[in-house]
Amino acid sequence: MKYGQPGHSILANSGNGYAKFWCRATTTEKLPLVIATRYNMPFLLNKPGIGNYVLGEIYEVDDKMLLSLDNLEDCQDVFTREMHDMNIGVGEG
């Protein structure tokens, strides 16, 4: 859902719920990033220490937006949501 990528319009549409950009961030450990399908869908593989530090964006979202995002990415059947520590404020001081 990064800015400028396919799918960001979901976050930008207030009809899908509330979303507020907080900052850019990187993972605190190296993980393999895979970008697949015609929609540029990124996902991380659970293989800590392999790959690179992954740059992304952190957003605050409400339950309605989270459901919109889950429906878009079919989260319930394909992805597992996990909490991870991040290095925040990358490139923003």
PDB file of N, CA and C in Angstrom:
ATOM      1  N   MET A   1       0.796  -1.185   0.000  1.00  0.00           N
ATOM      2  CA  MET A   1       0.000   0.000   0.000  1.00  0.00           C
ATOM      3  C   MET A   1       0.852   1.268   0.000  1.00  0.00           C
ATOM      4  N   LYS A   2       2.152   1.117  -0.285  1.00  0.00           N
ATOM      5  CA  LYS A   2       3.031   2.288  -0.268  1.00  0.00           C
ATOM      6  C   LYS A   2       2.541   3.349  -1.246  1.00  0.00           C
ATOM      7  N   TYR A   3       2.798   4.597  -0.886  1.00  0.00           N
ATOM      8  CA  TYR A   3       2.449   5.718  -1.747  1.00  0.00           C
ATOM      9  C   TYR A   3       3.055   5.500  -3.131  1.00  0.00           C
ATOM     10  N   GLY A   4       2.258   5.729  -4.173  1.00  0.00           N
ATOM     11  CA  GLY A   4       2.723   5.582  -5.541  1.00  0.00           C
ATOM     12  C   GLY A   4       2.624   4.171  -6.094  1.00  0.00           C
ATOM     13  N   GLN A   5       2.188   3.220  -5.295  1.00  0.00           N
ATOM     14  CA  GLN A   5       2.068   1.838  -5.737  1.00  0.00           C
ATOM     15  C   GLN A   5       0.600   1.460  -5.916  1.00  0.00           C
ATOM     16  N   PRO A   6       0.334   0.433  -6.750  1.00  0.00           N
ATOM     17  CA  PRO A   6      -1.052  -0.027  -6.896  1.00  0.00           C
ATOM     18  C   PRO A   6      -1.627  -0.399  -5.528  1.00  0.00           C
ATOM     19  N   GLY A   7      -2.820  -0.027  -5.274  1.00  0.00           N
ATOM     20  CA  GLY A   7      -3.463  -0.336  -4.006  1.00  0.00           C
ATOM     21  C   GLY A   7      -3.431   0.805  -3.007  1.00  0.00           C
ATOM     22  N   HIS A   8      -2.551   1.799  -3.215  1.00  0.00           N
ATOM     23  CA  HIS A   8      -2.506   2.913  -2.269  1.00  0.00           C
ATOM     24  C   HIS A   8      -3.826   3.686  -2.262  1.00  0.00           C
ATOM     25  N   SER A   9      -4.536   3.629  -3.359  1.00  0.00           N
ATOM     26  CA  SER A   9      -5.820   4.339  -3.436  1.00  0.00           C
ATOM     27  C   SER A   9      -6.801   3.837  -2.379  1.00  0.00           C
ATOM     28  N   ILE A  10      -6.634   2.599  -1.923  1.00  0.00           N
ATOM     29  CA  ILE A  10      -7.480   2.084  -0.842  1.00  0.00           C
ATOM     30  C   ILE A  10      -7.269   2.911   0.425  1.00  0.00           C
ATOM     31  N   LEU A  11      -6.000   3.190   0.765  1.00  0.00           N
ATOM     32  CA  LEU A  11      -5.686   4.005   1.941  1.00  0.00           C
ATOM     33  C   LEU A  11      -6.136   5.449   1.775  1.00  0.00           C
ATOM     34  N   ALA A  12      -6.069   5.960   0.550  1.00  0.00           N
ATOM     35  CA  ALA A  12      -6.394   7.360   0.284  1.00  0.00           C
ATOM     36  C   ALA A  12      -7.903   7.624   0.255  1.00  0.00           C
ATOM     37  N   ASN A  13      -8.713   6.574   0.134  1.00  0.00           N
ATOM     38  CA  ASN A  13     -10.160   6.724   0.022  1.00  0.00           C
ATOM     39  C   ASN A  13     -10.801   6.659   1.409  1.00  0.00           C
ATOM     40  N   SER A  14     -11.276   7.789   1.916  1.00  0.00           N
ATOM     41  CA  SER A  14     -11.862   7.842   3.258  1.00  0.00           C
ATOM     42  C   SER A  14     -13.135   7.007   3.366  1.00  0.00           C
ATOM     43  N   GLY A  15     -13.735   6.652   2.232  1.00  0.00           N
ATOM     44  CA  GLY A  15     -14.898   5.764   2.254  1.00  0.00           C
ATOM     45  C   GLY A  15     -14.540   4.365   2.738  1.00  0.00           C
ATOM     46  N   ASN A  16     -13.254   4.023   2.701  1.00  0.00           N
ATOM     47  CA  ASN A  16     -12.793   2.717   3.171  1.00  0.00           C
ATOM     48  C   ASN A  16     -12.460   2.721   4.657  1.00  0.00           C
ATOM     49  N   GLY A  17     -12.490   3.903   5.281  1.00  0.00           N
ATOM     50  CA  GLY A  17     -12.128   4.025   6.681  1.00  0.00           C
ATOM     51  C   GLY A  17     -11.061   5.091   6.864  1.00  0.00           C
ATOM     52  N   TYR A  18     -10.520   5.158   8.061  1.00  0.00           N
ATOM     53  CA  TYR A  18      -9.533   6.175   8.420  1.00  0.00           C
ATOM     54  C   TYR A  18      -8.123   5.628   8.228  1.00  0.00           C
ATOM     55  N   ALA A  19      -7.252   6.451   7.624  1.00  0.00           N
ATOM     56  CA  ALA A  19      -5.837   6.103   7.498  1.00  0.00           C
ATOM     57  C   ALA A  19      -5.015   7.375   7.607  1.00  0.00           C
ATOM     58  N   LYS A  20      -3.987   7.325   8.452  1.00  0.00           N
ATOM     59  CA  LYS A  20      -3.090   8.465   8.617  1.00  0.00           C
ATOM     60  C   LYS A  20      -1.656   7.979   8.477  1.00  0.00           C
ATOM     61  N   PHE A  21      -0.907   8.585   7.552  1.00  0.00           N
ATOM     62  CA  PHE A  21       0.504   8.267   7.382  1.00  0.00           C
ATOM     63  C   PHE A  21       1.277   8.761   8.591  1.00  0.00           C
ATOM     64  N   TRP A  22       2.147   7.907   9.164  1.00  0.00           N
ATOM     65  CA  TRP A  22       2.979   8.295  10.300  1.00  0.00           C
ATOM     66  C   TRP A  22       4.407   8.554   9.876  1.00  0.00           C
ATOM     67  N   CYS A  23       5.031   7.577   9.232  1.00  0.00           N
ATOM     68  CA  CYS A  23       6.427   7.743   8.846  1.00  0.00           C
ATOM     69  C   CYS A  23       6.871   6.562   7.991  1.00  0.00           C
ATOM     70  N   ARG A  24       8.041   6.720   7.423  1.00  0.00           N
ATOM     71  CA  ARG A  24       8.682   5.597   6.746  1.00  0.00           C
ATOM     72  C   ARG A  24       9.453   4.814   7.801  1.00  0.00           C
ATOM     73  N   ALA A  25       9.704   3.545   7.528  1.00  0.00           N
ATOM     74  CA  ALA A  25      10.400   2.692   8.499  1.00  0.00           C
ATOM     75  C   ALA A  25      11.098   1.551   7.773  1.00  0.00           C
ATOM     76  N   THR A  26      12.061   0.946   8.456  1.00  0.00           N
ATOM     77  CA  THR A  26      12.687  -0.269   7.945  1.00  0.00           C
ATOM     78  C   THR A  26      12.565  -1.360   8.996  1.00  0.00           C
ATOM     79  N   THR A  27      12.613  -2.587   8.543  1.00  0.00           N
ATOM     80  CA  THR A  27      12.614  -3.708   9.471  1.00  0.00           C
ATOM     81  C   THR A  27      13.903  -3.683  10.280  1.00  0.00           C
ATOM     82  N   THR A  28      13.857  -4.216  11.488  1.00  0.00           N
ATOM     83  CA  THR A  28      15.051  -4.270  12.335  1.00  0.00           C
ATOM     84  C   THR A  28      15.898  -5.506  12.044  1.00  0.00           C
ATOM     85  N   GLU A  29      15.353  -6.413  11.270  1.00  0.00           N
ATOM     86  CA  GLU A  29      16.107  -7.590  10.853  1.00  0.00           C
ATOM     87  C   GLU A  29      15.902  -7.810   9.366  1.00  0.00           C
ATOM     88  N   LYS A  30      16.820  -8.507   8.757  1.00  0.00           N
ATOM     89  CA  LYS A  30      16.713  -8.801   7.333  1.00  0.00           C
ATOM     90  C   LYS A  30      15.631  -9.855   7.120  1.00  0.00           C
ATOM     91  N   LEU A  31      14.823  -9.616   6.087  1.00  0.00           N
ATOM     92  CA  LEU A  31      13.761 -10.547   5.704  1.00  0.00           C
ATOM     93  C   LEU A  31      13.681 -10.583   4.181  1.00  0.00           C
ATOM     94  N   PRO A  32      13.309 -11.717   3.598  1.00  0.00           N
ATOM     95  CA  PRO A  32      13.128 -11.766   2.154  1.00  0.00           C
ATOM     96  C   PRO A  32      11.811 -11.087   1.746  1.00  0.00           C
ATOM     97  N   LEU A  33      11.903 -10.133   0.837  1.00  0.00           N
ATOM     98  CA  LEU A  33      10.732  -9.440   0.299  1.00  0.00           C
ATOM     99  C   LEU A  33      10.438 -10.004  -1.079  1.00  0.00           C
ATOM    100  N   VAL A  34       9.197 -10.403  -1.289  1.00  0.00           N
ATOM    101  CA  VAL A  34       8.750 -10.910  -2.587  1.00  0.00           C
ATOM    102  C   VAL A  34       7.690  -9.955  -3.104  1.00  0.00           C
ATOM    103  N   ILE A  35       7.819  -9.558  -4.360  1.00  0.00           N
ATOM    104  CA  ILE A  35       6.797  -8.724  -5.003  1.00  0.00           C
ATOM    105  C   ILE A  35       6.262  -9.528  -6.169  1.00  0.00           C
ATOM    106  N   ALA A  36       4.968  -9.854  -6.111  1.00  0.00           N
ATOM    107  CA  ALA A  36       4.410 -10.784  -7.080  1.00  0.00           C
ATOM    108  C   ALA A  36       3.061 -10.309  -7.600  1.00  0.00           C
ATOM    109  N   THR A  37       2.609 -10.925  -8.605  1.00  0.00           N
ATOM    110  CA  THR A  37       1.355 -10.724  -9.328  1.00  0.00           C
ATOM    111  C   THR A  37       1.386  -9.427 -10.128  1.00  0.00           C
ATOM    112  N   ARG A  38       0.444  -9.277 -10.961  1.00  0.00           N
ATOM    113  CA  ARG A  38       0.346  -8.076 -11.801  1.00  0.00           C
ATOM    114  C   ARG A  38       0.020  -6.837 -10.983  1.00  0.00           C
ATOM    115  N   TYR A  39      -0.358  -7.033  -9.719  1.00  0.00           N
ATOM    116  CA  TYR A  39      -0.721  -5.914  -8.849  1.00  0.00           C
ATOM    117  C   TYR A  39       0.440  -5.443  -7.975  1.00  0.00           C
ATOM    118  N   ASN A  40       1.642  -5.964  -8.184  1.00  0.00           N
ATOM    119  CA  ASN A  40       2.810  -5.589  -7.369  1.00  0.00           C
ATOM    120  C   ASN A  40       2.567  -5.843  -5.882  1.00  0.00           C
ATOM    121  N   MET A  41       1.961  -6.965  -5.533  1.00  0.00           N
ATOM    122  CA  MET A  41       1.653  -7.269  -4.140  1.00  0.00           C
ATOM    123  C   MET A  41       2.925  -7.708  -3.418  1.00  0.00           C
ATOM    124  N   PRO A  42       3.420  -6.877  -2.469  1.00  0.00           N
ATOM    125  CA  PRO A  42       4.614  -7.270  -1.715  1.00  0.00           C
ATOM    126  C   PRO A  42       4.243  -8.100  -0.491  1.00  0.00           C
ATOM    127  N   PHE A  43       5.098  -9.035  -0.160  1.00  0.00           N
ATOM    128  CA  PHE A  43       4.942  -9.766   1.085  1.00  0.00           C
ATOM    129  C   PHE A  43       6.302 -10.242   1.566  1.00  0.00           C
ATOM    130  N   LEU A  44       6.405 -10.396   2.875  1.00  0.00           N
ATOM    131  CA  LEU A  44       7.647 -10.847   3.494  1.00  0.00           C
ATOM    132  C   LEU A  44       7.539 -12.326   3.821  1.00  0.00           C
ATOM    133  N   LEU A  45       8.634 -13.033   3.625  1.00  0.00           N
ATOM    134  CA  LEU A  45       8.695 -14.426   4.036  1.00  0.00           C
ATOM    135  C   LEU A  45       9.255 -14.492   5.448  1.00  0.00           C
ATOM    136  N   ASN A  46       8.749 -15.389   6.263  1.00  0.00           N
ATOM    137  CA  ASN A  46       9.183 -15.516   7.653  1.00  0.00           C
ATOM    138  C   ASN A  46      10.492 -16.311   7.706  1.00  0.00           C
ATOM    139  N   LYS A  47      11.551 -15.675   7.241  1.00  0.00           N
ATOM    140  CA  LYS A  47      12.893 -16.262   7.239  1.00  0.00           C
ATOM    141  C   LYS A  47      13.879 -15.205   7.733  1.00  0.00           C
ATOM    142  N   PRO A  48      13.832 -14.897   9.047  1.00  0.00           N
ATOM    143  CA  PRO A  48      14.700 -13.856   9.611  1.00  0.00           C
ATOM    144  C   PRO A  48      16.172 -14.100   9.298  1.00  0.00           C
ATOM    145  N   GLY A  49      16.876 -13.002   8.994  1.00  0.00           N
ATOM    146  CA  GLY A  49      18.306 -13.068   8.707  1.00  0.00           C
ATOM    147  C   GLY A  49      18.635 -13.279   7.246  1.00  0.00           C
ATOM    148  N   ILE A  50      17.628 -13.585   6.431  1.00  0.00           N
ATOM    149  CA  ILE A  50      17.830 -13.784   4.993  1.00  0.00           C
ATOM    150  C   ILE A  50      17.207 -12.605   4.257  1.00  0.00           C
ATOM    151  N   GLY A  51      17.884 -12.083   3.262  1.00  0.00           N
ATOM    152  CA  GLY A  51      17.319 -10.991   2.477  1.00  0.00           C
ATOM    153  C   GLY A  51      17.920  -9.656   2.848  1.00  0.00           C
ATOM    154  N   ASN A  52      17.074  -8.642   2.960  1.00  0.00           N
ATOM    155  CA  ASN A  52      17.516  -7.276   3.207  1.00  0.00           C
ATOM    156  C   ASN A  52      16.639  -6.618   4.265  1.00  0.00           C
ATOM    157  N   TYR A  53      17.112  -5.462   4.761  1.00  0.00           N
ATOM    158  CA  TYR A  53      16.253  -4.632   5.588  1.00  0.00           C
ATOM    159  C   TYR A  53      15.215  -4.033   4.650  1.00  0.00           C
ATOM    160  N   VAL A  54      13.960  -4.144   5.000  1.00  0.00           N
ATOM    161  CA  VAL A  54      12.877  -3.769   4.098  1.00  0.00           C
ATOM    162  C   VAL A  54      12.320  -2.405   4.481  1.00  0.00           C
ATOM    163  N   LEU A  55      12.265  -1.496   3.512  1.00  0.00           N
ATOM    164  CA  LEU A  55      11.728  -0.159   3.700  1.00  0.00           C
ATOM    165  C   LEU A  55      10.235  -0.153   3.416  1.00  0.00           C
ATOM    166  N   GLY A  56       9.479   0.480   4.302  1.00  0.00           N
ATOM    167  CA  GLY A  56       8.037   0.576   4.116  1.00  0.00           C
ATOM    168  C   GLY A  56       7.496   1.837   4.751  1.00  0.00           C
ATOM    169  N   GLU A  57       6.196   1.872   4.939  1.00  0.00           N
ATOM    170  CA  GLU A  57       5.511   3.017   5.529  1.00  0.00           C
ATOM    171  C   GLU A  57       4.602   2.534   6.641  1.00  0.00           C
ATOM    172  N   ILE A  58       4.481   3.351   7.681  1.00  0.00           N
ATOM    173  CA  ILE A  58       3.589   3.021   8.796  1.00  0.00           C
ATOM    174  C   ILE A  58       2.387   3.958   8.753  1.00  0.00           C
ATOM    175  N   TYR A  59       1.206   3.361   8.840  1.00  0.00           N
ATOM    176  CA  TYR A  59      -0.052   4.099   8.852  1.00  0.00           C
ATOM    177  C   TYR A  59      -0.843   3.709  10.092  1.00  0.00           C
ATOM    178  N   GLU A  60      -1.563   4.670  10.636  1.00  0.00           N
ATOM    179  CA  GLU A  60      -2.564   4.395  11.652  1.00  0.00           C
ATOM    180  C   GLU A  60      -3.879   4.200  10.918  1.00  0.00           C
ATOM    181  N   VAL A  61      -4.576   3.102  11.170  1.00  0.00           N
ATOM    182  CA  VAL A  61      -5.844   2.825  10.488  1.00  0.00           C
ATOM    183  C   VAL A  61      -6.894   2.399  11.507  1.00  0.00           C
ATOM    184  N   ASP A  62      -8.160   2.617  11.154  1.00  0.00           N
ATOM    185  CA  ASP A  62      -9.242   2.151  12.019  1.00  0.00           C
ATOM    186  C   ASP A  62      -9.678   0.753  11.571  1.00  0.00           C
ATOM    187  N   ASP A  63     -10.619   0.173  12.309  1.00  0.00           N
ATOM    188  CA  ASP A  63     -11.069  -1.190  12.004  1.00  0.00           C
ATOM    189  C   ASP A  63     -11.677  -1.307  10.612  1.00  0.00           C
ATOM    190  N   LYS A  64     -12.407  -0.269  10.177  1.00  0.00           N
ATOM    191  CA  LYS A  64     -13.034  -0.295   8.855  1.00  0.00           C
ATOM    192  C   LYS A  64     -11.963  -0.344   7.765  1.00  0.00           C
ATOM    193  N   MET A  65     -10.907   0.463   7.890  1.00  0.00           N
ATOM    194  CA  MET A  65      -9.834   0.458   6.898  1.00  0.00           C
ATOM    195  C   MET A  65      -9.097  -0.875   6.926  1.00  0.00           C
ATOM    196  N   LEU A  66      -8.849  -1.395   8.117  1.00  0.00           N
ATOM    197  CA  LEU A  66      -8.161  -2.678   8.224  1.00  0.00           C
ATOM    198  C   LEU A  66      -8.956  -3.770   7.514  1.00  0.00           C
ATOM    199  N   LEU A  67     -10.265  -3.764   7.662  1.00  0.00           N
ATOM    200  CA  LEU A  67     -11.113  -4.727   6.963  1.00  0.00           C
ATOM    201  C   LEU A  67     -11.033  -4.522   5.455  1.00  0.00           C
ATOM    202  N   SER A  68     -11.035  -3.257   5.004  1.00  0.00           N
ATOM    203  CA  SER A  68     -10.901  -2.973   3.567  1.00  0.00           C
ATOM    204  C   SER A  68      -9.585  -3.520   3.026  1.00  0.00           C
ATOM    205  N   LEU A  69      -8.503  -3.319   3.770  1.00  0.00           N
ATOM    206  CA  LEU A  69      -7.193  -3.815   3.346  1.00  0.00           C
ATOM    207  C   LEU A  69      -7.143  -5.342   3.375  1.00  0.00           C
ATOM    208  N   ASP A  70      -7.712  -5.943   4.410  1.00  0.00           N
ATOM    209  CA  ASP A  70      -7.757  -7.398   4.489  1.00  0.00           C
ATOM    210  C   ASP A  70      -8.540  -7.991   3.328  1.00  0.00           C
ATOM    211  N   ASN A  71      -9.655  -7.364   2.973  1.00  0.00           N
ATOM    212  CA  ASN A  71     -10.458  -7.854   1.849  1.00  0.00           C
ATOM    213  C   ASN A  71      -9.690  -7.747   0.539  1.00  0.00           C
ATOM    214  N   LEU A  72      -8.953  -6.660   0.361  1.00  0.00           N
ATOM    215  CA  LEU A  72      -8.159  -6.480  -0.859  1.00  0.00           C
ATOM    216  C   LEU A  72      -7.090  -7.557  -0.970  1.00  0.00           C
ATOM    217  N   GLU A  73      -6.413  -7.836   0.120  1.00  0.00           N
ATOM    218  CA  GLU A  73      -5.287  -8.767   0.086  1.00  0.00           C
ATOM    219  C   GLU A  73      -5.664 -10.186   0.482  1.00  0.00           C
ATOM    220  N   ASP A  74      -6.944 -10.437   0.699  1.00  0.00           N
ATOM    221  CA  ASP A  74      -7.402 -11.765   1.082  1.00  0.00           C
ATOM    222  C   ASP A  74      -6.594 -12.276   2.272  1.00  0.00           C
ATOM    223  N   CYS A  75      -6.396 -11.390   3.243  1.00  0.00           N
ATOM    224  CA  CYS A  75      -5.503 -11.639   4.385  1.00  0.00           C
ATOM    225  C   CYS A  75      -5.871 -12.898   5.164  1.00  0.00           C
ATOM    226  N   GLN A  76      -7.125 -13.171   5.297  1.00  0.00           N
ATOM    227  CA  GLN A  76      -7.543 -14.289   6.129  1.00  0.00           C
ATOM    228  C   GLN A  76      -7.068 -15.632   5.573  1.00  0.00           C
ATOM    229  N   ASP A  77      -6.957 -15.753   4.261  1.00  0.00           N
ATOM    230  CA  ASP A  77      -6.620 -17.035   3.649  1.00  0.00           C
ATOM    231  C   ASP A  77      -5.168 -17.138   3.194  1.00  0.00           C
ATOM    232  N   VAL A  78      -4.508 -16.002   2.983  1.00  0.00           N
ATOM    233  CA  VAL A  78      -3.174 -16.039   2.381  1.00  0.00           C
ATOM    234  C   VAL A  78      -2.089 -15.547   3.333  1.00  0.00           C
ATOM    235  N   PHE A  79      -2.327 -14.464   4.033  1.00  0.00           N
ATOM    236  CA  PHE A  79      -1.308 -13.822   4.853  1.00  0.00           C
ATOM    237  C   PHE A  79      -1.581 -14.017   6.340  1.00  0.00           C
ATOM    238  N   THR A  80      -0.531 -13.915   7.125  1.00  0.00           N
ATOM    239  CA  THR A  80      -0.630 -13.905   8.578  1.00  0.00           C
ATOM    240  C   THR A  80      -0.108 -12.568   9.068  1.00  0.00           C
ATOM    241  N   ARG A  81      -0.918 -11.835   9.824  1.00  0.00           N
ATOM    242  CA  ARG A  81      -0.501 -10.549  10.363  1.00  0.00           C
ATOM    243  C   ARG A  81       0.317 -10.790  11.628  1.00  0.00           C
ATOM    244  N   GLU A  82       1.473 -10.120  11.722  1.00  0.00           N
ATOM    245  CA  GLU A  82       2.340 -10.245  12.890  1.00  0.00           C
ATOM    246  C   GLU A  82       2.825  -8.864  13.301  1.00  0.00           C
ATOM    247  N   MET A  83       3.177  -8.727  14.580  1.00  0.00           N
ATOM    248  CA  MET A  83       3.767  -7.486  15.093  1.00  0.00           C
ATOM    249  C   MET A  83       5.282  -7.615  15.025  1.00  0.00           C
ATOM    250  N   HIS A  84       5.955  -6.550  14.584  1.00  0.00           N
ATOM    251  CA  HIS A  84       7.408  -6.526  14.513  1.00  0.00           C
ATOM    252  C   HIS A  84       7.918  -5.164  14.952  1.00  0.00           C
ATOM    253  N   ASP A  85       9.086  -5.137  15.584  1.00  0.00           N
ATOM    254  CA  ASP A  85       9.764  -3.878  15.869  1.00  0.00           C
ATOM    255  C   ASP A  85      10.253  -3.293  14.553  1.00  0.00           C
ATOM    256  N   MET A  86      10.239  -1.958  14.460  1.00  0.00           N
ATOM    257  CA  MET A  86      10.681  -1.274  13.244  1.00  0.00           C
ATOM    258  C   MET A  86      11.614  -0.116  13.606  1.00  0.00           C
ATOM    259  N   ASN A  87      12.505   0.226  12.676  1.00  0.00           N
ATOM    260  CA  ASN A  87      13.293   1.457  12.783  1.00  0.00           C
ATOM    261  C   ASN A  87      12.473   2.545  12.120  1.00  0.00           C
ATOM    262  N   ILE A  88      11.943   3.473  12.923  1.00  0.00           N
ATOM    263  CA  ILE A  88      11.009   4.458  12.376  1.00  0.00           C
ATOM    264  C   ILE A  88      11.702   5.764  11.998  1.00  0.00           C
ATOM    265  N   GLY A  89      10.992   6.537  11.169  1.00  0.00           N
ATOM    266  CA  GLY A  89      11.464   7.869  10.782  1.00  0.00           C
ATOM    267  C   GLY A  89      12.609   7.866   9.793  1.00  0.00           C
ATOM    268  N   VAL A  90      12.734   6.812   9.021  1.00  0.00           N
ATOM    269  CA  VAL A  90      13.828   6.709   8.059  1.00  0.00           C
ATOM    270  C   VAL A  90      13.751   7.851   7.056  1.00  0.00           C
ATOM    271  N   GLY A  91      14.828   8.621   6.938  1.00  0.00           N
ATOM    272  CA  GLY A  91      14.871   9.713   5.974  1.00  0.00           C
ATOM    273  C   GLY A  91      14.067  10.927   6.374  1.00  0.00           C
ATOM    274  N   GLU A  92      13.553  10.947   7.593  1.00  0.00           N
ATOM    275  CA  GLU A  92      12.708  12.053   8.011  1.00  0.00           C
ATOM    276  C   GLU A  92      13.228  12.749   9.257  1.00  0.00           C
ATOM    277  N   GLY A  93      14.448  12.435   9.675  1.00  0.00           N
ATOM    278  CA  GLY A  93      15.058  13.124  10.812  1.00  0.00           C
ATOM    279  C   GLY A  93      14.704  12.568  12.146  1.00  0.00           C
TER     280      GLY A  93
END
